[in-house]
Amino acid sequence: MNDLVNRYIDVWNEKDPAARRTQVEALFAADGRYVDPLADVTGHDGIDAVIGAVQEQFPGFVFRLGPSVDAHHDLARFTWELGPEDGEAVVVGFDVAVLAADGRIQDVHGFLDKVPAQ
């Protein structure tokens, strides 16, 4: 499960659109869903679009995995942060990933613990 979650963080950091799309397809089930307070998308197109939009909103920022992944059965929960490579995180979140029978991600339920002031 640690490897899967690391690959999940990697896809959020992938800047090349073609490479990112390949990673999304390998990581998520075809009907996979990503939902957080700001997004609710299903399928590779939607997931890829959300990741691209976050990268546009926060250019030059990187996602970092929190200190540990807690997993059992087909579930994993973990924290992450987004910020400048060598700087303080401006966004902090908590995700729960649910795996499909084929080992790819079926659903991600995201929560935002810290967001920048508008």
The first five atom37 places (N, CA, C, CB, O) and aatype in JSON, in Angstrom:
{
  "aatype": [12, 2, 3, 10, 19, 2, 1, 18, 9, 3, 19, 17, 2, 6, 11, 3, 14, 0, 0, 1, 1, 16, 5, 19, 6, 0, 10, 13, 0, 0, 3, 7, 1, 18, 19, 3, 14, 10, 0, 3, 19, 16, 7, 8, 3, 7, 9, 3, 0, 19, 9, 7, 0, 19, 5, 6, 5, 13, 14, 7, 13, 19, 13, 1, 10, 7, 14, 15, 19, 3, 0, 8, 8, 3, 10, 0, 1, 13, 16, 17, 6, 10, 7, 14, 6, 3, 7, 6, 0, 19, 19, 19, 7, 13, 3, 19, 0, 19, 10, 0, 0, 3, 7, 1, 9, 5, 3, 19, 8, 7, 13, 10, 3, 11, 19, 14, 0, 5],
  "atom_mask": [
    [1, 1, 1, 1, 1],
    [1, 1, 1, 1, 1],
    [1, 1, 1, 1, 1],
    [1, 1, 1, 1, 1],
    [1, 1, 1, 1, 1],
    [1, 1, 1, 1, 1],
    [1, 1, 1, 1, 1],
    [1, 1, 1, 1, 1],
    [1, 1, 1, 1, 1],
    [1, 1, 1, 1, 1],
    [1, 1, 1, 1, 1],
    [1, 1, 1, 1, 1],
    [1, 1, 1, 1, 1],
    [1, 1, 1, 1, 1],
    [1, 1, 1, 1, 1],
    [1, 1, 1, 1, 1],
    [1, 1, 1, 1, 1],
    [1, 1, 1, 1, 1],
    [1, 1, 1, 1, 1],
    [1, 1, 1, 1, 1],
    [1, 1, 1, 1, 1],
    [1, 1, 1, 1, 1],
    [1, 1, 1, 1, 1],
    [1, 1, 1, 1, 1],
    [1, 1, 1, 1, 1],
    [1, 1, 1, 1, 1],
    [1, 1, 1, 1, 1],
    [1, 1, 1, 1, 1],
    [1, 1, 1, 1, 1],
    [1, 1, 1, 1, 1],
    [1, 1, 1, 1, 1],
    [1, 1, 1, 0, 1],
    [1, 1, 1, 1, 1],
    [1, 1, 1, 1, 1],
    [1, 1, 1, 1, 1],
    [1, 1, 1, 1, 1],
    [1, 1, 1, 1, 1],
    [1, 1, 1, 1, 1],
    [1, 1, 1, 1, 1],
    [1, 1, 1, 1, 1],
    [1, 1, 1, 1, 1],
    [1, 1, 1, 1, 1],
    [1, 1, 1, 0, 1],
    [1, 1, 1, 1, 1],
    [1, 1, 1, 1, 1],
    [1, 1, 1, 0, 1],
    [1, 1, 1, 1, 1],
    [1, 1, 1, 1, 1],
    [1, 1, 1, 1, 1],
    [1, 1, 1, 1, 1],
    [1, 1, 1, 1, 1],
    [1, 1, 1, 0, 1],
    [1, 1, 1, 1, 1],
    [1, 1, 1, 1, 1],
    [1, 1, 1, 1, 1],
    [1, 1, 1, 1, 1],
    [1, 1, 1, 1, 1],
    [1, 1, 1, 1, 1],
    [1, 1, 1, 1, 1],
    [1, 1, 1, 0, 1],
    [1, 1, 1, 1, 1],
    [1, 1, 1, 1, 1],
    [1, 1, 1, 1, 1],
    [1, 1, 1, 1, 1],
    [1, 1, 1, 1, 1],
    [1, 1, 1, 0, 1],
    [1, 1, 1, 1, 1],
    [1, 1, 1, 1, 1],
    [1, 1, 1, 1, 1],
    [1, 1, 1, 1, 1],
    [1, 1, 1, 1, 1],
    [1, 1, 1, 1, 1],
    [1, 1, 1, 1, 1],
    [1, 1, 1, 1, 1],
    [1, 1, 1, 1, 1],
    [1, 1, 1, 1, 1],
    [1, 1, 1, 1, 1],
    [1, 1, 1, 1, 1],
    [1, 1, 1, 1, 1],
    [1, 1, 1, 1, 1],
    [1, 1, 1, 1, 1],
    [1, 1, 1, 1, 1],
    [1, 1, 1, 0, 1],
    [1, 1, 1, 1, 1],
    [1, 1, 1, 1, 1],
    [1, 1, 1, 1, 1],
    [1, 1, 1, 0, 1],
    [1, 1, 1, 1, 1],
    [1, 1, 1, 1, 1],
    [1, 1, 1, 1, 1],
    [1, 1, 1, 1, 1],
    [1, 1, 1, 1, 1],
    [1, 1, 1, 0, 1],
    [1, 1, 1, 1, 1],
    [1, 1, 1, 1, 1],
    [1, 1, 1, 1, 1],
    [1, 1, 1, 1, 1],
    [1, 1, 1, 1, 1],
    [1, 1, 1, 1, 1],
    [1, 1, 1, 1, 1],
    [1, 1, 1, 1, 1],
    [1, 1, 1, 1, 1],
    [1, 1, 1, 0, 1],
    [1, 1, 1, 1, 1],
    [1, 1, 1, 1, 1],
    [1, 1, 1, 1, 1],
    [1, 1, 1, 1, 1],
    [1, 1, 1, 1, 1],
    [1, 1, 1, 1, 1],
    [1, 1, 1, 0, 1],
    [1, 1, 1, 1, 1],
    [1, 1, 1, 1, 1],
    [1, 1, 1, 1, 1],
    [1, 1, 1, 1, 1],
    [1, 1, 1, 1, 1],
    [1, 1, 1, 1, 1],
    [1, 1, 1, 1, 1],
    [1, 1, 1, 1, 1]
  ],
  "atom_positions": [
    [[0.83, -1.19, 0.0], [0.0, 0.0, 0.0], [0.87, 1.26, 0.0], [-0.94, 0.0, 1.21], [0.5, 2.26, -0.61]],
    [[2.03, 1.21, 0.68], [2.92, 2.38, 0.69], [3.35, 2.74, -0.73], [4.15, 2.1, 1.56], [3.39, 3.92, -1.08]],
    [[3.66, 1.74, -1.54], [4.07, 1.99, -2.92], [2.94, 2.66, -3.71], [4.48, 0.67, -3.6], [3.17, 3.61, -4.45]],
    [[1.73, 2.17, -3.53], [0.58, 2.75, -4.23], [0.38, 4.22, -3.84], [-0.69, 1.94, -3.93], [0.15, 5.06, -4.71]],
    [[0.47, 4.51, -2.56], [0.28, 5.89, -2.1], [1.42, 6.78, -2.6], [0.2, 5.94, -0.56], [1.18, 7.93, -2.97]],
    [[2.64, 6.27, -2.63], [3.74, 7.06, -3.19], [3.51, 7.34, -4.67], [5.08, 6.33, -3.0], [3.8, 8.44, -5.14]],
    [[3.01, 6.37, -5.41], [2.69, 6.58, -6.83], [1.57, 7.61, -6.98], [2.28, 5.24, -7.5], [1.58, 8.4, -7.92]],
    [[0.62, 7.61, -6.06], [-0.46, 8.59, -6.06], [0.1, 10.0, -5.89], [-1.48, 8.27, -4.94], [-0.27, 10.91, -6.63]],
    [[0.99, 10.18, -4.94], [1.63, 11.49, -4.74], [2.44, 11.86, -5.98], [2.54, 11.49, -3.48], [2.43, 13.02, -6.41]],
    [[3.15, 10.9, -6.56], [3.95, 11.16, -7.77], [3.09, 11.67, -8.92], [4.68, 9.89, -8.2], [3.51, 12.57, -9.65]],
    [[1.9, 11.12, -9.09], [1.05, 11.55, -10.2], [0.61, 13.01, -10.01], [-0.19, 10.62, -10.33], [0.45, 13.73, -10.99]],
    [[0.41, 13.43, -8.78], [0.05, 14.83, -8.52], [1.22, 15.77, -8.81], [-0.4, 14.99, -7.06], [1.02, 16.96, -9.04]],
    [[2.43, 15.24, -8.81], [3.63, 16.05, -9.09], [4.07, 15.96, -10.55], [4.76, 15.62, -8.19], [4.96, 16.7, -10.96]],
    [[3.48, 15.08, -11.32], [3.91, 14.9, -12.72], [3.47, 16.09, -13.57], [3.33, 13.57, -13.3], [2.27, 16.33, -13.75]],
    [[4.44, 16.83, -14.1], [4.14, 18.04, -14.88], [3.89, 17.77, -16.36], [5.27, 19.04, -14.74], [3.2, 18.54, -17.02]],
    [[4.45, 16.69, -16.9], [4.27, 16.37, -18.31], [2.87, 15.77, -18.5], [5.37, 15.38, -18.81], [2.58, 14.71, -17.94]],
    [[2.0, 16.43, -19.28], [0.62, 15.95, -19.42], [0.49, 14.52, -19.94], [-0.12, 16.86, -20.34], [-0.35, 13.77, -19.45]],
    [[1.31, 14.13, -20.91], [1.22, 12.77, -21.46], [1.66, 11.75, -20.42], [2.07, 12.64, -22.74], [1.02, 10.7, -20.26]],
    [[2.74, 12.03, -19.72], [3.22, 11.12, -18.68], [2.22, 11.04, -17.54], [4.59, 11.57, -18.15], [1.97, 9.96, -17.0]],
    [[1.64, 12.18, -17.17], [0.65, 12.19, -16.1], [-0.56, 11.34, -16.48], [0.21, 13.64, -15.78], [-1.05, 10.56, -15.66]],
    [[-1.03, 11.48, -17.7], [-2.19, 10.71, -18.14], [-1.9, 9.21, -18.09], [-2.61, 11.12, -19.56], [-2.75, 8.43, -17.68]],
    [[-0.73, 8.82, -18.51], [-0.34, 7.41, -18.45], [-0.35, 6.91, -17.01], [1.06, 7.21, -19.07], [-0.82, 5.81, -16.73]],
    [[0.16, 7.74, -16.1], [0.19, 7.36, -14.68], [-1.22, 7.29, -14.09], [1.03, 8.36, -13.88], [-1.52, 6.39, -13.31]],
    [[-2.08, 8.23, -14.47], [-3.47, 8.21, -13.99], [-4.15, 6.92, -14.42], [-4.25, 9.44, -14.52], [-4.82, 6.28, -13.62]],
    [[-3.97, 6.54, -15.67], [-4.61, 5.32, -16.18], [-4.07, 4.07, -15.49], [-4.4, 5.21, -17.68], [-4.82, 3.11, -15.28]],
    [[-2.79, 4.06, -15.16], [-2.21, 2.91, -14.48], [-2.62, 2.84, -13.01], [-0.69, 2.95, -14.59], [-2.73, 1.75, -12.45]],
    [[-2.85, 3.98, -12.4], [-3.1, 4.06, -10.97], [-4.58, 3.93, -10.59], [-2.58, 5.35, -10.44], [-4.91, 3.33, -9.57]],
    [[-5.47, 4.51, -11.42], [-6.9, 4.55, -11.11], [-7.7, 3.59, -11.98], [-7.43, 5.96, -11.28], [-7.38, 3.4, -13.15]],
    [[-8.73, 2.99, -11.4], [-9.68, 2.2, -12.17], [-10.33, 3.13, -13.2], [-10.77, 1.54, -11.24], [-10.39, 4.34, -13.0]],
    [[-10.79, 2.56, -14.3], [-11.38, 3.37, -15.38], [-12.54, 4.23, -14.87], [-11.87, 2.47, -16.5], [-12.74, 5.35, -15.35]],
    [[-13.3, 3.72, -13.92], [-14.43, 4.49, -13.36], [-14.08, 5.02, -11.98], [-15.69, 3.61, -13.29], [-14.97, 5.28, -11.16]],
    [[-12.79, 5.2, -11.72], [-12.34, 5.72, -10.44], [-12.91, 7.1, -10.17], [0.0, 0.0, 0.0], [-13.2, 7.86, -11.09]],
    [[-13.05, 7.41, -8.91], [-13.64, 8.7, -8.51], [-12.69, 9.4, -7.55], [-15.04, 8.5, -7.84], [-12.08, 8.78, -6.68]],
    [[-12.58, 10.72, -7.73], [-11.85, 11.58, -6.81], [-12.83, 12.63, -6.31], [-10.59, 12.24, -7.5], [-13.46, 13.32, -7.11]],
    [[-12.96, 12.76, -4.99], [-13.87, 13.75, -4.42], [-13.2, 14.42, -3.22], [-15.22, 13.1, -4.01], [-12.63, 13.76, -2.35]],
    [[-13.29, 15.75, -3.2], [-12.86, 16.54, -2.05], [-13.8, 17.73, -1.97], [-11.35, 17.0, -2.18], [-14.73, 17.81, -2.78]],
    [[-13.62, 18.67, -1.04], [-14.57, 19.77, -0.93], [-14.68, 20.65, -2.18], [-14.18, 20.63, 0.23], [-15.67, 21.37, -2.34]],
    [[-13.69, 20.59, -3.07], [-13.68, 21.45, -4.25], [-13.9, 20.71, -5.56], [-12.4, 22.18, -4.31], [-14.07, 21.34, -6.6]],
    [[-13.89, 19.39, -5.54], [-13.98, 18.61, -6.79], [-14.72, 17.31, -6.55], [-12.58, 18.32, -7.35], [-14.69, 16.74, -5.46]],
    [[-15.4, 16.85, -7.59], [-16.05, 15.55, -7.58], [-16.05, 15.06, -9.02], [-17.51, 15.61, -6.98], [-16.91, 15.44, -9.81]],
    [[-15.08, 14.2, -9.36], [-14.92, 13.75, -10.74], [-14.82, 12.23, -10.78], [-13.67, 14.39, -11.37], [-14.42, 11.58, -9.82]],
    [[-15.2, 11.69, -11.93], [-15.13, 10.25, -12.15], [-14.44, 9.99, -13.48], [-16.55, 9.61, -12.13], [-14.68, 10.69, -14.46]],
    [[-13.59, 8.98, -13.5], [-12.92, 8.58, -14.72], [-11.58, 9.25, -14.91], [0.0, 0.0, 0.0], [-11.26, 10.25, -14.26]],
    [[-10.81, 8.67, -15.8], [-9.45, 9.17, -16.05], [-9.44, 10.62, -16.51], [-8.77, 8.31, -17.08], [-8.59, 11.39, -16.08]],
    [[-10.36, 11.0, -17.4], [-10.4, 12.39, -17.88], [-10.59, 13.37, -16.74], [-11.51, 12.56, -18.92], [-9.88, 14.37, -16.64]],
    [[-11.55, 13.09, -15.88], [-11.84, 14.0, -14.78], [-10.71, 14.09, -13.78], [0.0, 0.0, 0.0], [-10.35, 15.18, -13.33]],
    [[-10.14, 12.95, -13.43], [-9.03, 12.93, -12.46], [-7.83, 13.67, -13.01], [-8.65, 11.49, -12.09], [-7.2, 14.47, -12.32]],
    [[-7.5, 13.4, -14.27], [-6.38, 14.08, -14.91], [-6.61, 15.59, -14.96], [-6.17, 13.53, -16.34], [-5.69, 16.37, -14.72]],
    [[-7.83, 16.0, -15.26], [-8.16, 17.43, -15.33], [-8.02, 18.11, -13.97], [-9.57, 17.62, -15.86], [-7.52, 19.23, -13.9]],
    [[-8.45, 17.46, -12.91], [-8.33, 18.04, -11.57], [-6.86, 18.22, -11.2], [-9.03, 17.15, -10.52], [-6.48, 19.27, -10.68]],
    [[-6.05, 17.22, -11.47], [-4.62, 17.32, -11.16], [-3.99, 18.46, -11.95], [-3.9, 15.99, -11.46], [-3.22, 19.24, -11.4]],
    [[-4.3, 18.56, -13.24], [-3.78, 19.64, -14.06], [-4.21, 21.01, -13.55], [0.0, 0.0, 0.0], [-3.42, 21.96, -13.55]],
    [[-5.46, 21.12, -13.11], [-5.96, 22.39, -12.6], [-5.24, 22.8, -11.32], [-7.47, 22.31, -12.36], [-4.94, 23.98, -11.13]],
    [[-4.97, 21.85, -10.44], [-4.25, 22.15, -9.2], [-2.83, 22.61, -9.53], [-4.22, 20.92, -8.26], [-2.32, 23.55, -8.92]],
    [[-2.2, 21.95, -10.5], [-0.85, 22.36, -10.89], [-0.85, 23.77, -11.47], [-0.27, 21.37, -11.9], [0.09, 24.53, -11.23]],
    [[-1.88, 24.13, -12.22], [-1.97, 25.49, -12.76], [-2.2, 26.51, -11.65], [-3.1, 25.59, -13.79], [-1.66, 27.61, -11.7]],
    [[-3.0, 26.14, -10.66], [-3.3, 27.05, -9.56], [-2.09, 27.28, -8.66], [-4.47, 26.52, -8.74], [-1.94, 28.35, -8.07]],
    [[-1.24, 26.26, -8.55], [-0.08, 26.32, -7.66], [1.2, 25.98, -8.43], [-0.26, 25.37, -6.45], [1.84, 24.96, -8.15]],
    [[1.58, 26.83, -9.4], [2.75, 26.5, -10.21], [4.03, 26.44, -9.37], [2.92, 27.54, -11.33], [4.27, 27.28, -8.5]],
    [[4.83, 25.43, -9.66], [6.1, 25.28, -8.96], [6.0, 24.62, -7.6], [0.0, 0.0, 0.0], [7.03, 24.34, -6.98]],
    [[4.79, 24.36, -7.12], [4.62, 23.71, -5.82], [4.72, 22.19, -6.0], [3.26, 24.1, -5.17], [4.53, 21.67, -7.1]],
    [[5.02, 21.5, -4.9], [5.11, 20.05, -4.92], [4.28, 19.45, -3.79], [6.59, 19.59, -4.82], [4.12, 20.04, -2.72]],
    [[3.76, 18.26, -4.05], [3.07, 17.48, -3.04], [4.09, 16.64, -2.3], [1.96, 16.59, -3.67], [5.0, 16.07, -2.9]],
    [[3.92, 16.56, -0.98], [4.77, 15.71, -0.15], [3.86, 14.83, 0.71], [5.74, 16.57, 0.74], [2.86, 15.29, 1.26]],
    [[4.22, 13.57, 0.83], [3.48, 12.63, 1.65], [3.77, 12.91, 3.12], [3.84, 11.17, 1.3], [4.89, 13.25, 3.49]],
    [[2.74, 12.77, 3.95], [2.9, 12.94, 5.39], [3.73, 11.82, 5.99], [0.0, 0.0, 0.0], [4.29, 11.01, 5.26]],
    [[3.82, 11.78, 7.31], [4.75, 10.86, 7.96], [4.44, 9.38, 7.82], [4.82, 11.2, 9.37], [5.35, 8.56, 7.92]],
    [[3.18, 9.01, 7.6], [2.89, 7.57, 7.54], [1.63, 7.29, 6.75], [2.76, 7.0, 8.94], [0.77, 8.16, 6.57]],
    [[1.53, 6.07, 6.29], [0.34, 5.57, 5.6], [-0.27, 4.52, 6.52], [0.67, 4.97, 4.17], [0.41, 3.58, 6.93]],
    [[-1.54, 4.67, 6.83], [-2.26, 3.71, 7.66], [-3.17, 2.94, 6.71], [-3.07, 4.42, 8.82], [-4.0, 3.53, 6.03]],
    [[-3.03, 1.62, 6.67], [-3.8, 0.84, 5.7], [-4.26, -0.48, 6.3], [-2.96, 0.58, 4.46], [-3.61, -1.07, 7.16]],
    [[-5.41, -0.92, 5.81], [-5.91, -2.26, 6.1], [-6.9, -2.62, 5.0], [-6.57, -2.34, 7.52], [-7.52, -1.76, 4.39]],
    [[-7.03, -3.91, 4.77], [-7.91, -4.43, 3.73], [-7.68, -3.68, 2.42], [-9.38, -4.32, 4.16], [-6.57, -3.71, 1.88]],
    [[-8.7, -3.02, 1.9], [-8.57, -2.29, 0.64], [-8.59, -0.78, 0.86], [-9.69, -2.69, -0.33], [-8.99, -0.03, -0.03]],
    [[-8.17, -0.33, 2.04], [-8.24, 1.09, 2.41], [-6.87, 1.61, 2.83], [-9.24, 1.3, 3.54], [-6.07, 0.89, 3.43]],
    [[-6.62, 2.86, 2.51], [-5.42, 3.55, 2.99], [-5.79, 4.98, 3.35], [-4.27, 3.52, 1.92], [-6.56, 5.63, 2.63]],
    [[-5.25, 5.46, 4.44], [-5.43, 6.86, 4.8], [-4.05, 7.46, 5.03], [-6.34, 7.02, 6.07], [-3.14, 6.81, 5.55]],
    [[-3.93, 8.73, 4.63], [-2.62, 9.37, 4.71], [-2.8, 10.88, 4.61], [-1.68, 8.86, 3.59], [-3.8, 11.37, 4.08]],
    [[-1.82, 11.6, 5.12], [-1.82, 13.05, 5.0], [-0.8, 13.44, 3.93], [-1.48, 13.73, 6.37], [0.11, 12.69, 3.6]],
    [[-0.99, 14.63, 3.42], [-0.09, 15.18, 2.41], [-0.06, 16.68, 2.58], [-0.53, 14.78, 0.97], [-0.92, 17.27, 3.25]],
    [[0.93, 17.3, 1.97], [1.0, 18.76, 1.98], [1.47, 19.24, 0.62], [1.95, 19.26, 3.11], [2.13, 18.51, -0.12]],
    [[1.11, 20.47, 0.32], [1.46, 21.11, -0.95], [2.09, 22.45, -0.65], [0.21, 21.26, -1.87], [1.53, 23.27, 0.09]],
    [[3.26, 22.68, -1.23], [3.93, 23.95, -1.03], [5.18, 24.05, -1.88], [0.0, 0.0, 0.0], [5.48, 23.15, -2.66]],
    [[5.9, 25.15, -1.73], [7.16, 25.28, -2.45], [8.11, 24.14, -2.06], [7.82, 26.64, -2.16], [8.03, 23.61, -0.95]],
    [[8.98, 23.76, -2.98], [9.87, 22.62, -2.75], [10.59, 22.69, -1.4], [10.9, 22.54, -3.85], [10.65, 21.69, -0.68]],
    [[11.12, 23.84, -1.06], [11.86, 23.97, 0.19], [11.17, 24.88, 1.18], [13.24, 24.49, -0.1], [11.81, 25.47, 2.05]],
    [[9.85, 25.01, 1.05], [9.14, 25.94, 1.91], [8.0, 25.29, 2.67], [0.0, 0.0, 0.0], [7.73, 24.1, 2.55]],
    [[7.34, 26.12, 3.46], [6.22, 25.68, 4.27], [5.01, 25.36, 3.38], [5.86, 26.75, 5.3], [4.77, 26.02, 2.38]],
    [[4.28, 24.34, 3.76], [3.07, 23.95, 3.03], [2.01, 25.03, 3.12], [2.52, 22.61, 3.57], [1.81, 25.62, 4.19]],
    [[1.35, 25.31, 2.01], [0.22, 26.24, 2.0], [-1.1, 25.5, 2.01], [0.3, 27.16, 0.78], [-2.14, 26.07, 2.37]],
    [[-1.07, 24.23, 1.62], [-2.26, 23.37, 1.66], [-1.85, 22.07, 2.35], [-2.84, 23.11, 0.22], [-0.8, 21.51, 2.07]],
    [[-2.71, 21.6, 3.25], [-2.49, 20.32, 3.92], [-3.79, 19.55, 3.83], [-2.04, 20.51, 5.42], [-4.87, 20.1, 4.04]],
    [[-3.69, 18.27, 3.51], [-4.88, 17.47, 3.37], [-4.73, 16.07, 3.92], [0.0, 0.0, 0.0], [-3.66, 15.64, 4.33]],
    [[-5.84, 15.38, 3.91], [-5.96, 14.02, 4.42], [-6.8, 13.26, 3.41], [-6.6, 13.98, 5.86], [-7.93, 13.67, 3.12]],
    [[-6.29, 12.17, 2.87], [-7.02, 11.39, 1.88], [-7.25, 9.97, 2.37], [-6.27, 11.37, 0.54], [-6.46, 9.41, 3.13]],
    [[-8.34, 9.4, 1.91], [-8.63, 7.99, 2.1], [-8.81, 7.39, 0.72], [-9.92, 7.76, 3.0], [-9.67, 7.83, -0.05]],
    [[-7.99, 6.4, 0.4], [-8.07, 5.72, -0.9], [-8.69, 4.35, -0.7], [-6.66, 5.6, -1.56], [-8.37, 3.63, 0.24]],
    [[-9.59, 4.0, -1.62], [-10.25, 2.7, -1.62], [-9.8, 1.97, -2.89], [-11.81, 2.83, -1.55], [-9.91, 2.52, -3.99]],
    [[-9.31, 0.75, -2.74], [-8.81, 0.01, -3.88], [-9.91, -0.8, -4.57], [-7.69, -0.91, -3.46], [-10.84, -1.28, -3.93]],
    [[-9.77, -0.92, -5.87], [-10.63, -1.79, -6.67], [-10.08, -3.22, -6.58], [-10.7, -1.31, -8.16], [-8.99, -3.44, -6.06]],
    [[-10.84, -4.17, -7.08], [-10.42, -5.57, -7.04], [-9.11, -5.81, -7.79], [-11.52, -6.46, -7.63], [-8.37, -6.73, -7.45]],
    [[-8.83, -4.99, -8.82], [-7.6, -5.18, -9.6], [-6.38, -4.5, -8.99], [-7.8, -4.67, -11.0], [-5.3, -4.51, -9.59]],
    [[-6.54, -3.89, -7.8], [-5.41, -3.27, -7.11], [-5.2, -1.8, -7.44], [0.0, 0.0, 0.0], [-4.35, -1.15, -6.83]],
    [[-5.97, -1.28, -8.4], [-5.88, 0.15, -8.68], [-6.81, 0.9, -7.73], [-6.24, 0.45, -10.17], [-7.61, 0.3, -7.01]],
    [[-6.69, 2.21, -7.74], [-7.53, 3.04, -6.87], [-8.92, 3.17, -7.48], [-6.9, 4.44, -6.64], [-9.06, 3.54, -8.64]],
    [[-9.94, 2.86, -6.67], [-11.33, 3.02, -7.1], [-11.86, 4.39, -6.71], [-12.21, 1.91, -6.48], [-12.5, 5.07, -7.51]],
    [[-11.58, 4.79, -5.48], [-12.09, 6.07, -4.96], [-11.04, 6.73, -4.08], [-13.4, 5.85, -4.17], [-10.28, 6.06, -3.38]],
    [[-11.02, 8.05, -4.14], [-10.25, 8.84, -3.19], [-11.21, 9.84, -2.57], [-9.02, 9.57, -3.87], [-11.9, 10.58, -3.28]],
    [[-11.25, 9.85, -1.25], [-12.06, 10.8, -0.49], [-11.08, 11.76, 0.17], [-12.99, 10.08, 0.58], [-10.35, 11.37, 1.08]],
    [[-11.06, 13.0, -0.28], [-10.08, 13.97, 0.2], [-10.7, 14.99, 1.14], [0.0, 0.0, 0.0], [-11.85, 15.4, 1.0]],
    [[-9.89, 15.39, 2.1], [-10.28, 16.42, 3.06], [-9.17, 17.46, 3.1], [-10.54, 15.81, 4.49], [-7.99, 17.12, 3.05]],
    [[-9.55, 18.72, 3.2], [-8.58, 19.82, 3.23], [-8.51, 20.37, 4.65], [-8.95, 20.94, 2.21], [-9.49, 20.91, 5.16]],
    [[-7.37, 20.23, 5.26], [-7.18, 20.69, 6.64], [-6.65, 22.11, 6.72], [-6.23, 19.77, 7.36], [-6.92, 22.82, 7.69]],
    [[-5.91, 22.52, 5.69], [-5.35, 23.87, 5.66], [-5.39, 24.34, 4.21], [-3.87, 23.91, 6.23], [-4.9, 23.65, 3.31]],
    [[-5.99, 25.5, 3.99], [-6.05, 26.09, 2.65], [-5.68, 27.56, 2.74], [-7.46, 25.91, 2.02], [-5.88, 28.19, 3.77]],
    [[-5.14, 28.11, 1.65], [-4.79, 29.53, 1.67], [-6.03, 30.42, 1.77], [-3.98, 29.9, 0.43], [-7.09, 30.07, 1.26]],
    [[-5.88, 31.54, 2.41], [-6.97, 32.51, 2.48], [-7.25, 33.05, 1.07], [-6.64, 33.69, 3.47], [-6.32, 33.29, 0.29]],
    [[-8.5, 33.22, 0.76], [-8.89, 33.71, -0.58], [-8.7, 35.2, -0.66], [-10.35, 33.35, -0.9], [-8.97, 35.8, -1.71]]
  ]
}
